[in-house]
Coordinates of C-alpha atoms and ligand atoms in Angstrom, one line a residue:
X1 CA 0.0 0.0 0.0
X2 CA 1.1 3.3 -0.7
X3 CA 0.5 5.4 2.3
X4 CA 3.8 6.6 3.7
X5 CA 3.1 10.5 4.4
X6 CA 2.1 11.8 8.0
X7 CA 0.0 9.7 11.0
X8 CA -3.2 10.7 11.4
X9 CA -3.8 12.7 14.7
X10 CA -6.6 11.4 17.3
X11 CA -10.0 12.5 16.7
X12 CA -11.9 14.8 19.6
X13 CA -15.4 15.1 19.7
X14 CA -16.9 19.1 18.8
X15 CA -18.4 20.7 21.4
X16 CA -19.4 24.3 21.8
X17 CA -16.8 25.1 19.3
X18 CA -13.7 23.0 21.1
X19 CA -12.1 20.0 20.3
X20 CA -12.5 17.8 23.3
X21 CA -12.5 13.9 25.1
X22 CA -15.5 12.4 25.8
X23 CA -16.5 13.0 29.3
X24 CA -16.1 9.7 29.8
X25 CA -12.9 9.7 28.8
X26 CA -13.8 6.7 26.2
X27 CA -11.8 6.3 23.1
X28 CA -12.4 3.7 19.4
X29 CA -10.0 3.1 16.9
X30 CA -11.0 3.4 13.9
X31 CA -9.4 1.1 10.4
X32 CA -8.3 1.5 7.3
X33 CA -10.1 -1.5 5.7
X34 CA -7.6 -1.6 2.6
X35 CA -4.4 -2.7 5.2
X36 CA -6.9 -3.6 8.0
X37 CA -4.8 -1.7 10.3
X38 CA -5.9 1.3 12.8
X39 CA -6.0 4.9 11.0
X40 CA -6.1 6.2 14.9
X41 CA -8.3 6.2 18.0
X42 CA -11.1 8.8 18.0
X43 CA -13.0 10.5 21.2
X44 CA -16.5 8.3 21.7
X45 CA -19.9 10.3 22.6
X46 CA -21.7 9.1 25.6
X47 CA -25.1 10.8 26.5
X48 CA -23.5 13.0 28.8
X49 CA -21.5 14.7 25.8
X50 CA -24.7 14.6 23.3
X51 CA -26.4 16.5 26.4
X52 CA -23.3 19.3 26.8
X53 CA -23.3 19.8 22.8
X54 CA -26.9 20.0 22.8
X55 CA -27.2 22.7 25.2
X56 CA -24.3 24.2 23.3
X57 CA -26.5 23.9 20.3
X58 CA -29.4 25.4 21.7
X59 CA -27.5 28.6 23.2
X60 CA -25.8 29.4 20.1
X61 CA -29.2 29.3 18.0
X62 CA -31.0 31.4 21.0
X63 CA -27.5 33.8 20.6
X64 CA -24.9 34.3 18.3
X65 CA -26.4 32.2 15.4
X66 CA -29.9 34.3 15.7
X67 CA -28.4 37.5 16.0
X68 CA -25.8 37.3 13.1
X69 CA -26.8 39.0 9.7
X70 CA -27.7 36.2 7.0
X71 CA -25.1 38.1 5.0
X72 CA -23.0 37.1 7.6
X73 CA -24.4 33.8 8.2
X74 CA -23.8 32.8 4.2
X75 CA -20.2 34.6 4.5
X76 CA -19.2 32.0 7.1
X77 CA -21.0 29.1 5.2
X78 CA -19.0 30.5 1.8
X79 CA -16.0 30.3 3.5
X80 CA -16.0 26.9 5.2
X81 CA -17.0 25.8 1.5
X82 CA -13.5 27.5 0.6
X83 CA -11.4 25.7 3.4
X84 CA -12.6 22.6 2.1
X85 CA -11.3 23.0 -1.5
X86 CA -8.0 24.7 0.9
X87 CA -7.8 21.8 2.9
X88 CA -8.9 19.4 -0.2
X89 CA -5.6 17.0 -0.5
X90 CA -5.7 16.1 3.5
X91 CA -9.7 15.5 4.0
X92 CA -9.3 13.5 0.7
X93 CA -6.6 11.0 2.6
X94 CA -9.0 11.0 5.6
X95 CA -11.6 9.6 3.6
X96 CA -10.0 7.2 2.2
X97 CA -8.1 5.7 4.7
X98 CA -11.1 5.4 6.9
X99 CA -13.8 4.2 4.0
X100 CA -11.4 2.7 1.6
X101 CA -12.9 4.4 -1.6
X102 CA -10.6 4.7 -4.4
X103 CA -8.4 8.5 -3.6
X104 CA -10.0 9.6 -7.3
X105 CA -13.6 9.7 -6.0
X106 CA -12.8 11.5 -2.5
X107 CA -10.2 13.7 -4.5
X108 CA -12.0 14.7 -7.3
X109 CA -15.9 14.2 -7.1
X110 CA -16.8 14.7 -2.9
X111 CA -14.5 17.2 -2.2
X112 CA -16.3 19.2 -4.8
X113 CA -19.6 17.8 -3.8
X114 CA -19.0 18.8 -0.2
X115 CA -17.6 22.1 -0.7
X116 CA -20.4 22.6 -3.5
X117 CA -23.1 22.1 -0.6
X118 CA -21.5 25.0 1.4
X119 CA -20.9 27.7 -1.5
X120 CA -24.9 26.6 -3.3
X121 CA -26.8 26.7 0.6
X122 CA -24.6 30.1 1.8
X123 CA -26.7 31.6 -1.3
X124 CA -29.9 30.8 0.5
X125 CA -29.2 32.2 3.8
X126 CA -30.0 35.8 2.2
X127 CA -33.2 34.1 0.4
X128 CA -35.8 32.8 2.6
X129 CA -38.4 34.8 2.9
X130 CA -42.2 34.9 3.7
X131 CA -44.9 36.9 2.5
X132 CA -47.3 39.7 3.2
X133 CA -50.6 38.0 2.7
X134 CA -53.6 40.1 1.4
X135 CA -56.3 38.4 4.1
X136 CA -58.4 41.8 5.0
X137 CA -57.6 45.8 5.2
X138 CA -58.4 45.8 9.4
X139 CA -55.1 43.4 9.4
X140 CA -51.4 43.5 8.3
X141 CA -51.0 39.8 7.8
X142 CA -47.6 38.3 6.8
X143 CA -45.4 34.8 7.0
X144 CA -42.1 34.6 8.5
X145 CA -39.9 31.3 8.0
X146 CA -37.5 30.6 10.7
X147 CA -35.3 27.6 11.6
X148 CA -37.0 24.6 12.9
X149 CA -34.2 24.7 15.8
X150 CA -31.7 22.3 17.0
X151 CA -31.2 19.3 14.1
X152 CA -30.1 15.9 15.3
X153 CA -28.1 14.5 11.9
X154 CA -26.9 11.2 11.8
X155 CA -24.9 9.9 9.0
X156 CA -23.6 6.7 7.4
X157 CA -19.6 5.8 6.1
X158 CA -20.3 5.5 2.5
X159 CA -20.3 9.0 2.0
X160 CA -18.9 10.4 5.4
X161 CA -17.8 13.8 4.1
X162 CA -20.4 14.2 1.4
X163 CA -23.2 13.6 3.8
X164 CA -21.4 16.6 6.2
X165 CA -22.5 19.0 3.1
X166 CA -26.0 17.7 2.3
X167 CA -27.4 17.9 6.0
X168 CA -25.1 21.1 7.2
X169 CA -25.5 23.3 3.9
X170 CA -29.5 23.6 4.3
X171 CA -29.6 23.3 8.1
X172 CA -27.4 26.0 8.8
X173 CA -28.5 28.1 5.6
X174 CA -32.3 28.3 7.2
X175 CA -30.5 29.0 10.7
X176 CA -30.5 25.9 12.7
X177 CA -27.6 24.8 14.7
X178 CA -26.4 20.9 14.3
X179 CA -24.9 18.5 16.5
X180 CA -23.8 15.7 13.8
X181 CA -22.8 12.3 14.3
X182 CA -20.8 10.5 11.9
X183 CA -20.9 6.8 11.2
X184 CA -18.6 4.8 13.8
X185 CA -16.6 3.4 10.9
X186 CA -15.8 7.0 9.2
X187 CA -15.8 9.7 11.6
X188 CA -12.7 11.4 10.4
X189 CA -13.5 13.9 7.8
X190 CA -16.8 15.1 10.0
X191 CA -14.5 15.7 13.0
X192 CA -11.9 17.8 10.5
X193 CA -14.6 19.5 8.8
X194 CA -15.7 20.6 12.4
X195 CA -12.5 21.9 13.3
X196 CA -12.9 24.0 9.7
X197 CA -16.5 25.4 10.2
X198 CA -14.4 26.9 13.8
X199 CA -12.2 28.6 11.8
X200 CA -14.9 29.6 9.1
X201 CA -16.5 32.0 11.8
X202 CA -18.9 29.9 12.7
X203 CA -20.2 30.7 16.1
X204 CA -19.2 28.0 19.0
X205 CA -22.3 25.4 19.4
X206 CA -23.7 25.7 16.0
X207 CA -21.4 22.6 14.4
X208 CA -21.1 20.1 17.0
X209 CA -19.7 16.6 16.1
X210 CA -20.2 13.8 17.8
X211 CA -18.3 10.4 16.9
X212 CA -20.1 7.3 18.5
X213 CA -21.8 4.7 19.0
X214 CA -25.3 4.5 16.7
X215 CA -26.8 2.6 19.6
X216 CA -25.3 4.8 22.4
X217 CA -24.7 8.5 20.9
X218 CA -27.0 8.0 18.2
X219 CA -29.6 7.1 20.1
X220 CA -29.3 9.7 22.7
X221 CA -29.4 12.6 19.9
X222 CA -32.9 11.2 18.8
X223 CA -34.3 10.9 22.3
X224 CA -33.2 14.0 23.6
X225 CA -35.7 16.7 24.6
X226 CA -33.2 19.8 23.3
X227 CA -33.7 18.1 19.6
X228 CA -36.1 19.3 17.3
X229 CA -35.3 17.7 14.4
X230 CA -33.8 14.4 13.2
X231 CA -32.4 13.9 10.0
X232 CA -31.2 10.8 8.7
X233 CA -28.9 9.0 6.4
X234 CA -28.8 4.8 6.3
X235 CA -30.2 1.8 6.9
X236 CA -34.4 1.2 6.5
X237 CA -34.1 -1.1 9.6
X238 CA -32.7 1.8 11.5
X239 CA -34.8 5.1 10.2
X240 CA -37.9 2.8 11.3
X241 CA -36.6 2.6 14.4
X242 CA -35.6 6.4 14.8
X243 CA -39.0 7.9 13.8
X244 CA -40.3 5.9 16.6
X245 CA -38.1 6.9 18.6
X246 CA -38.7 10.6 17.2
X247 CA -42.4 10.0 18.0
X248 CA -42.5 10.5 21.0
X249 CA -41.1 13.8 21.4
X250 CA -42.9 14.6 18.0
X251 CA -39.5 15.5 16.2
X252 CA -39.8 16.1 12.8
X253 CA -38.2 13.5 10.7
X254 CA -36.0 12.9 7.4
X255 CA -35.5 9.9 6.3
X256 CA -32.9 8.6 3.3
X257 CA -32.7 5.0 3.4
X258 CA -31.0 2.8 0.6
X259 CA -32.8 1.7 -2.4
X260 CA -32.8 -1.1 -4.9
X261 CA -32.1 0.7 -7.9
X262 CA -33.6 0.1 -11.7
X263 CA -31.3 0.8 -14.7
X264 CA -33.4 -0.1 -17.8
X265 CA -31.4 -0.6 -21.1
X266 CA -33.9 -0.7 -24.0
X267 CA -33.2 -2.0 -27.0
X268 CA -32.9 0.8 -28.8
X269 CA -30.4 2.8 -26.7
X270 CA -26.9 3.5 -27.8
X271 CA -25.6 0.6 -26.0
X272 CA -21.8 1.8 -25.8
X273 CA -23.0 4.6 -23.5
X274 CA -25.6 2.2 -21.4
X275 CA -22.9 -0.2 -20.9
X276 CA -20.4 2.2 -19.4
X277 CA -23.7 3.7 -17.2
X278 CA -24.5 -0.1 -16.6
X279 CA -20.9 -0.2 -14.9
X280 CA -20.3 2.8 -13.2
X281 CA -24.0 2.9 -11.8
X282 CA -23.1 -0.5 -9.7
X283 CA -19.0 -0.6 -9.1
X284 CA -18.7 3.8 -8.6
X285 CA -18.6 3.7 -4.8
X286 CA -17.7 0.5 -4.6
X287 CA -21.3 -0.5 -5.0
X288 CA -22.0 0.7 -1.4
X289 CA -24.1 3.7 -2.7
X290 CA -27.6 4.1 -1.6
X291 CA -28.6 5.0 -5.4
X292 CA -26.6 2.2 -7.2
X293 CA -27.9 1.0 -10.2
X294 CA -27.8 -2.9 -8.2
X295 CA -30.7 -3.8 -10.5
X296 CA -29.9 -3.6 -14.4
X297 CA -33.3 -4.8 -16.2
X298 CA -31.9 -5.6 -19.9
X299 CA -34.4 -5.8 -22.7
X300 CA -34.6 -9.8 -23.9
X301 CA -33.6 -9.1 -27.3
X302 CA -29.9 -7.7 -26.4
X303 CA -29.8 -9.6 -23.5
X304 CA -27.0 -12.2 -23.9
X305 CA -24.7 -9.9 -26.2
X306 CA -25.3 -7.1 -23.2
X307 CA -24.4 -9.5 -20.8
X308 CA -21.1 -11.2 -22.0
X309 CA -19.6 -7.6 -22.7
X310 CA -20.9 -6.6 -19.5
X311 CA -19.2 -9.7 -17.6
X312 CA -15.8 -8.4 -20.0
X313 CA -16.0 -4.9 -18.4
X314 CA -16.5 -6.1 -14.7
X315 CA -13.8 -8.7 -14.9
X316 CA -11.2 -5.7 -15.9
X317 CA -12.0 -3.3 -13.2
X318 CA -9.5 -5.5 -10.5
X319 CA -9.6 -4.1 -7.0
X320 CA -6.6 -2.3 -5.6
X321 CA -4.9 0.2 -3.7
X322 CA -7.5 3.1 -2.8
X323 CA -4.9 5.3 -2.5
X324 CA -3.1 5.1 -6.3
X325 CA -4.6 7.4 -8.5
X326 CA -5.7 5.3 -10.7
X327 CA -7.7 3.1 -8.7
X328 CA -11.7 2.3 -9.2
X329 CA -12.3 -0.3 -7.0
X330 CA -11.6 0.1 -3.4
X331 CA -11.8 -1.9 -0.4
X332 CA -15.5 -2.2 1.6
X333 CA -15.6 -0.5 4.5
X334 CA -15.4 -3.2 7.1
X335 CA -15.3 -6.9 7.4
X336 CA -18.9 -7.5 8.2
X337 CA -19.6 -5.4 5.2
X338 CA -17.1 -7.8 2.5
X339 CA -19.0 -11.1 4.6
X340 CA -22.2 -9.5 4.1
X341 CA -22.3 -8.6 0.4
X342 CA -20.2 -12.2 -0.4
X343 CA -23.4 -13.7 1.5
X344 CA -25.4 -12.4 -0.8
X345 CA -23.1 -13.7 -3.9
X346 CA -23.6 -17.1 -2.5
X347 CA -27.5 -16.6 -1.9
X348 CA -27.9 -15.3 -6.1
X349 CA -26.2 -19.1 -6.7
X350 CA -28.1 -20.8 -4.4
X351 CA -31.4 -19.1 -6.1
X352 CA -30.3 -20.0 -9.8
X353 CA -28.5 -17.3 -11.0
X354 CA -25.1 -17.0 -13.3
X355 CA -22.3 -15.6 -11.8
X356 CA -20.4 -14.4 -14.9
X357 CA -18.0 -12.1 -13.2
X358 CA -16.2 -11.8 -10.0
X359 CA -17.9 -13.3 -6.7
X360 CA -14.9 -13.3 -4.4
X361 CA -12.3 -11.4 -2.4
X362 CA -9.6 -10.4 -3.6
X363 CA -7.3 -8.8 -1.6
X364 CA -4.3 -6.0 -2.6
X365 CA -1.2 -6.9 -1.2
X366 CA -2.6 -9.9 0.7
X367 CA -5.1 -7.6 2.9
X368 CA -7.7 -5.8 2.8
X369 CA -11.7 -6.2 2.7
X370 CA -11.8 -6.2 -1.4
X371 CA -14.2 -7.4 -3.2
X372 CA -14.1 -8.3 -7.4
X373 CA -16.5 -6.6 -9.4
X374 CA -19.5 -9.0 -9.5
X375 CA -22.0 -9.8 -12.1
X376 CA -25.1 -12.2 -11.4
X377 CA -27.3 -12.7 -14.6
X378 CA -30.2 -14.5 -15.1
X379 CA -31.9 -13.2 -12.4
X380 CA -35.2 -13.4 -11.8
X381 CA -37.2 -10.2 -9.7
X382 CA -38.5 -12.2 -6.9
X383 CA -34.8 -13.2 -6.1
X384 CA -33.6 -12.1 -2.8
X385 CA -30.5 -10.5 -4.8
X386 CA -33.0 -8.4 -7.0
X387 CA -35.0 -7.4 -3.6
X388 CA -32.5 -6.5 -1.1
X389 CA -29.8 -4.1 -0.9
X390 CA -26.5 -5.3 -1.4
X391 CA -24.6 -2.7 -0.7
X392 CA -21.4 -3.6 -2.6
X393 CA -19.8 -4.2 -6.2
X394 CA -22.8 -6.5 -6.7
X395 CA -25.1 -6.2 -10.0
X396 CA -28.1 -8.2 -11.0
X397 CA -28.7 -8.5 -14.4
X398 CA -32.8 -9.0 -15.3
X399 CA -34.3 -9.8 -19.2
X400 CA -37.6 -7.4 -19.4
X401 CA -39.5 -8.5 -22.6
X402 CA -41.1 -5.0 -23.5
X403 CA -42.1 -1.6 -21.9
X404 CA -44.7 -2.3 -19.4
X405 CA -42.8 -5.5 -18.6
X406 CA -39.7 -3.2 -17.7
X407 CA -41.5 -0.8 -15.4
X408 CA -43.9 -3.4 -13.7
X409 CA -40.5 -5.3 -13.0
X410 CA -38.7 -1.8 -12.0
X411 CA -41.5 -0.7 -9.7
X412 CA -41.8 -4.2 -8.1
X413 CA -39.2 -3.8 -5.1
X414 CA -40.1 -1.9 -1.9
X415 CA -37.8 0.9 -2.1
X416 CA -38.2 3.6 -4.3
X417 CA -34.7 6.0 -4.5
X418 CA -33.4 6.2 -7.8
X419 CA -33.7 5.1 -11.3
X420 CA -32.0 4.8 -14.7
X421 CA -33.6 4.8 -18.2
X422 CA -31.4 4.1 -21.9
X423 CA -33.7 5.2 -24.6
X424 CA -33.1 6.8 -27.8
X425 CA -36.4 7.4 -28.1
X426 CA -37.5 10.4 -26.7
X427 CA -41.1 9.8 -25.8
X428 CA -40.4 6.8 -24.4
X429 CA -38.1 8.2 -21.8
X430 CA -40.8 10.5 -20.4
X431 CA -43.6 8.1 -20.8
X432 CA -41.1 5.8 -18.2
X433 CA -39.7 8.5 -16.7
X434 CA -43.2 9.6 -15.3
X435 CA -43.8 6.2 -14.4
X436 CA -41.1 5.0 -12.3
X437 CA -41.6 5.5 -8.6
X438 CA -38.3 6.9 -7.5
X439 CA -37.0 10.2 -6.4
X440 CA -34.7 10.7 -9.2
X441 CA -34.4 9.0 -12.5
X442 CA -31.4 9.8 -14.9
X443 CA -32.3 9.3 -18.8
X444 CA -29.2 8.1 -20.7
X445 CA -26.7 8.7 -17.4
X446 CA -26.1 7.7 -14.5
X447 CA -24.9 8.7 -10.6
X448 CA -25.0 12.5 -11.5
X449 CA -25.5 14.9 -8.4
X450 CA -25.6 18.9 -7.7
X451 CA -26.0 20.7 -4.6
X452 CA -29.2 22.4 -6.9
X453 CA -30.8 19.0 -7.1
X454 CA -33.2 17.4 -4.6
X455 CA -32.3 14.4 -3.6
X456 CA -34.4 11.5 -1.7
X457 CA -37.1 8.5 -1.8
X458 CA -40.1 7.5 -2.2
X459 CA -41.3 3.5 -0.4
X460 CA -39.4 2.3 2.1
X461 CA -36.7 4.8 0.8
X462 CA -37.8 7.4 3.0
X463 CA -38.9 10.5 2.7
X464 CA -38.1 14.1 2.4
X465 CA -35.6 15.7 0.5
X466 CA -32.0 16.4 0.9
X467 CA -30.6 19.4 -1.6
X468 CA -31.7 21.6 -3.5
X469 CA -34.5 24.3 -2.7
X470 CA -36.5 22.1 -1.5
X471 CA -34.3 20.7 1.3
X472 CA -34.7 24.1 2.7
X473 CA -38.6 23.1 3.7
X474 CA -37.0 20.4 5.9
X475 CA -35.2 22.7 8.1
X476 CA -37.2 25.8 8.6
X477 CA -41.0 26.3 9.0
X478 CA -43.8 29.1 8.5
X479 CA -45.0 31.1 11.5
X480 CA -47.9 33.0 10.4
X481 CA -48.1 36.7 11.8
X482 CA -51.9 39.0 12.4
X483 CA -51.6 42.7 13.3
X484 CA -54.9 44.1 14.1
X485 CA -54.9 47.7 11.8
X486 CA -58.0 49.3 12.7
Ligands
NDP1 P1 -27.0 2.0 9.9 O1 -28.3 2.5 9.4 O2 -26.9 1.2 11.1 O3 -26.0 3.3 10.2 C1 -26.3 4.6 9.7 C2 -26.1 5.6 10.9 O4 -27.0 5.4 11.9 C3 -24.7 5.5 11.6 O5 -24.2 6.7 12.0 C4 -25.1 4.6 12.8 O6 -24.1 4.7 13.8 C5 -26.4 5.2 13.2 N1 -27.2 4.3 14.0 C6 -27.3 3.0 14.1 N2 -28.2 2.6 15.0 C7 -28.7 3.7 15.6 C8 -29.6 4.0 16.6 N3 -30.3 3.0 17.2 N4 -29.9 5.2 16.9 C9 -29.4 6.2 16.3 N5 -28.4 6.1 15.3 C10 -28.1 4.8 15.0 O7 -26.3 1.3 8.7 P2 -25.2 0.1 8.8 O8 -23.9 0.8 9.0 O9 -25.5 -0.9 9.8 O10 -25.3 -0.5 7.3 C11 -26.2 -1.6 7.1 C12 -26.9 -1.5 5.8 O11 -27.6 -0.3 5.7 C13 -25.9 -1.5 4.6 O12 -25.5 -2.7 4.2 C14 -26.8 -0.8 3.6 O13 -27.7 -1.8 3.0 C15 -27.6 0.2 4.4 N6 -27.1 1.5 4.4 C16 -27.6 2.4 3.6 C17 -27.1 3.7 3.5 C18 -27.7 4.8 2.6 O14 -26.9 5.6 2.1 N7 -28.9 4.8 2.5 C19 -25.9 4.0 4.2 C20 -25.4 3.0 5.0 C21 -26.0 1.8 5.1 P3 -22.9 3.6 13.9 O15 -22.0 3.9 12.8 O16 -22.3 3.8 15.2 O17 -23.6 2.2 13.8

């Protein structure tokens, strides 16, 4: 492996804008899953700390964060978007060595992504207004939109920096204050993007981050009385479990949870592009992407030509060292992870389907939790590996006979994130387009995001949207205001 520059420092937790040690004094190491050695030990929350960087979160949004000018506010926001892109080489590292993703996707896509959040939401800050509402001459009626307060976020480690942008950017845009908690596996570019938002100008107690435990820290965010909002990033299992949690102290919720993605190649599409949007839509990310194109629904009559040069392409895309340049297939992010997903290999045999490419481990310099690119055709929809997520290089290939046939078969999982469409028929595309229930579907591409864009689900996806304007209804709401004229 290639990693010879500088150790990484321990991690503190973020509180009231200080690094710090868990009160407990409790500490987790956290690995690189290419070497499957430590990256370094990291302060873990207990729900004494959540409490302390609650408070801290709910005195700075009373305070400093209130007070300040939006102009201000999106000043700060602007410029912890431009430490990022300052800092870009280091929180690149970070992320790899604690997720494994290949250094060309940290480097050159989230780093943008992240940084992209902060510049696109700092715009808003100035832009959220209400209205004057003509109701009656004896009143002056108008709407103010305000913060919905203090905004519990917890986040998963496939995306641990990117995630930091999508919840932050619109959150502290419409004026809440955050206490985040990153994904025990990843938290090291949420702790150093932390430490940036402190130099930004942000004022102390409006980022607080809080590496920890899901079952401890995490769950002591969502029950906390001081919390007025949870929004959250990962598992269905889970977001059930935290809006029930969030019930009882009726938090509003956000929920993004996984998905079982369609990517329908018609016949008629140009096929070059479909295949390389075929590939990239399940092995980008390693495969553990929420949106991942893990279903590919082929159209019968290109089927087995589609397949075979599909099975070529996976078979050259060889796992190895995350951080070479040219790498595109990293290491999962932990053990349980590689076991899971290689389960699953086994299960799509045991069902009937083809394994025509990859289906093992295969590690880089005899470690690491790699995984080959893996192609299962022949797979039927009612297969466990066309209904569950995966969440690794893992694609399942399905024949659809015509149009209908392809969207019944799409629509027939029970999540509902994304989608992809390969048409060069332009009618066609809409017609499925409008049809598909997902929250995004791409039409002759694949995996494309903005900071402009709303992104979320529909199903057992979740709901609500992160991005774009409409994120900004998550995280403020509408106080209606009556002055008696007459
Ligand atoms: P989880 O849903 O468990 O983890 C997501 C986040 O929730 C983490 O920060 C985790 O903390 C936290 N968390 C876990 N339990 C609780 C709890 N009781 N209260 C509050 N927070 C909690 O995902 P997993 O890591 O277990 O991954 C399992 C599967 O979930 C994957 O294989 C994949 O299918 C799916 N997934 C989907 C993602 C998506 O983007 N939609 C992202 C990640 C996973 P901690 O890290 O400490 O567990």
């Amino acid at each position: 492996m290639s990693d010879t520059l500088a150790p990484v420092k321990p991690g503190k937790l973020i509180i009231n804008g200080e690094a710090v040690d868990a009160a407990s004094g409790a500490t987790f190491t956290t690995m690189n899953p290419a070497t499957e050695q430590p990256v370094t030990t990291v302060a873990e929350a207990g729900a004494e700390d959540v409490d302390r960087a609650v408070r801290a979160a709910r005195a700075a949004l009373e305070g400093p964060w209130r007070k300040m000018r939006p102009a201000d506010r999106a000043r700060a926001l602007h410029k912890l978007g431009d430490l990022i892109l300052a800092n870009a080489d280091e929180i690149a590292r970070l992320e790899t060595l604690d997720n494994g993703k290949p250094i060309f996707e940290s480097r050159q896509i989230d780093i943008g992504m992240v940084a992209g959040c902060f510049h696109y939401f700092s715009g808003w800050a100035t832009k959220l207004t209400g209205d004057t509402v003509p109701v009656n001459p004896a009143f002056f009626t108008y709407t103010l939109r305000e913060p919905v307060g203090v905004v519990g976020a917890i986040i998963p480690w496939n995306f641990p920096m990117i995630m930091v942008g999508w919840k932050c950017g619109p959150a502290l845009a419409a004026g809440n204050t955050i206490v985040l908690k990153p994904a025990e596996l990843t938290p090291l570019t949420a702790i150093r993007i932390g430490e940036l938002a402190m130099e930004a100008g942000l004022p102390p107690g409006v980022l607080n981050v809080l590496p920890g435990k899901g079952s401890v820290a995490g769950e002591a965010i969502v029950k906390h009385p001081g919390v007025d909002k949870v929004s959250f990033t990962g598992s269905t299992e889970v977001g059930r479990h935290l809006m029930k949690t969030a019930a009882d102290g009726l938090k509003k919720v956000t929920l993004e949870l996984g998905g079982k993605s369609p990517n329908i190649v018609f016949a008629d599409a140009d096929l070059e592009a479909a295949m390389r949007g075929a590939t990239t839509g399940i092995f980008y990310g390693k495969g553990e992407v929420c949106a991942a194109g893990s279903r590919l629904l082929v159209q019968r009559s290109i089927y087995d030509e589609f397949v075979g040069k599909l099975a070529e392409r996976a078979k050259k895309m060889v796992p190895s060292d995350p951080l070479d340049p040219k790498s595109r297939l990293g290491a999962l992010v932990s053990e349980k992870q590689m076991k899971s997903v290689l389960g699953y290999v086994e299960t799509g045999v045991k069902e009937g389907a083809q394994l025509v490419a990859g289906g093992q481990r295969q590690p880089v310099d005899g470690k690491g939790w790699f995984v080959q690119a893996t192609v299962l055709a022949g797979v039927d929809n009612r297969m466990r590996v066309a209904q569950e997520e995966i969440f690794g290089p893992v694609l399942a290939v399905i024949p659809f006979e015509d149009e209908a046939d392809a969207i019944a078969q799409a629509n027939d999982v029970p999540y509902g994130l994304a989608s992809g469409v390969w048409t060069q028929d332009v009618k066609k595309a809409h017609r499925v387009a409008s049809r598909l229930h997902a929250g995004t579907v791409w039409v002759n591409t694949y995996n494309f995001y903005d900071p402009a864009m709303p992104f979320g689900g529909m199903k057992a996806s979740g709901f609500g949207r992160d991005l774009g304007a409409a994120s900004l209804d998550e995280y403020s709401q509408v106080k209606s205001v009556w002055i008696q004229m007459e």
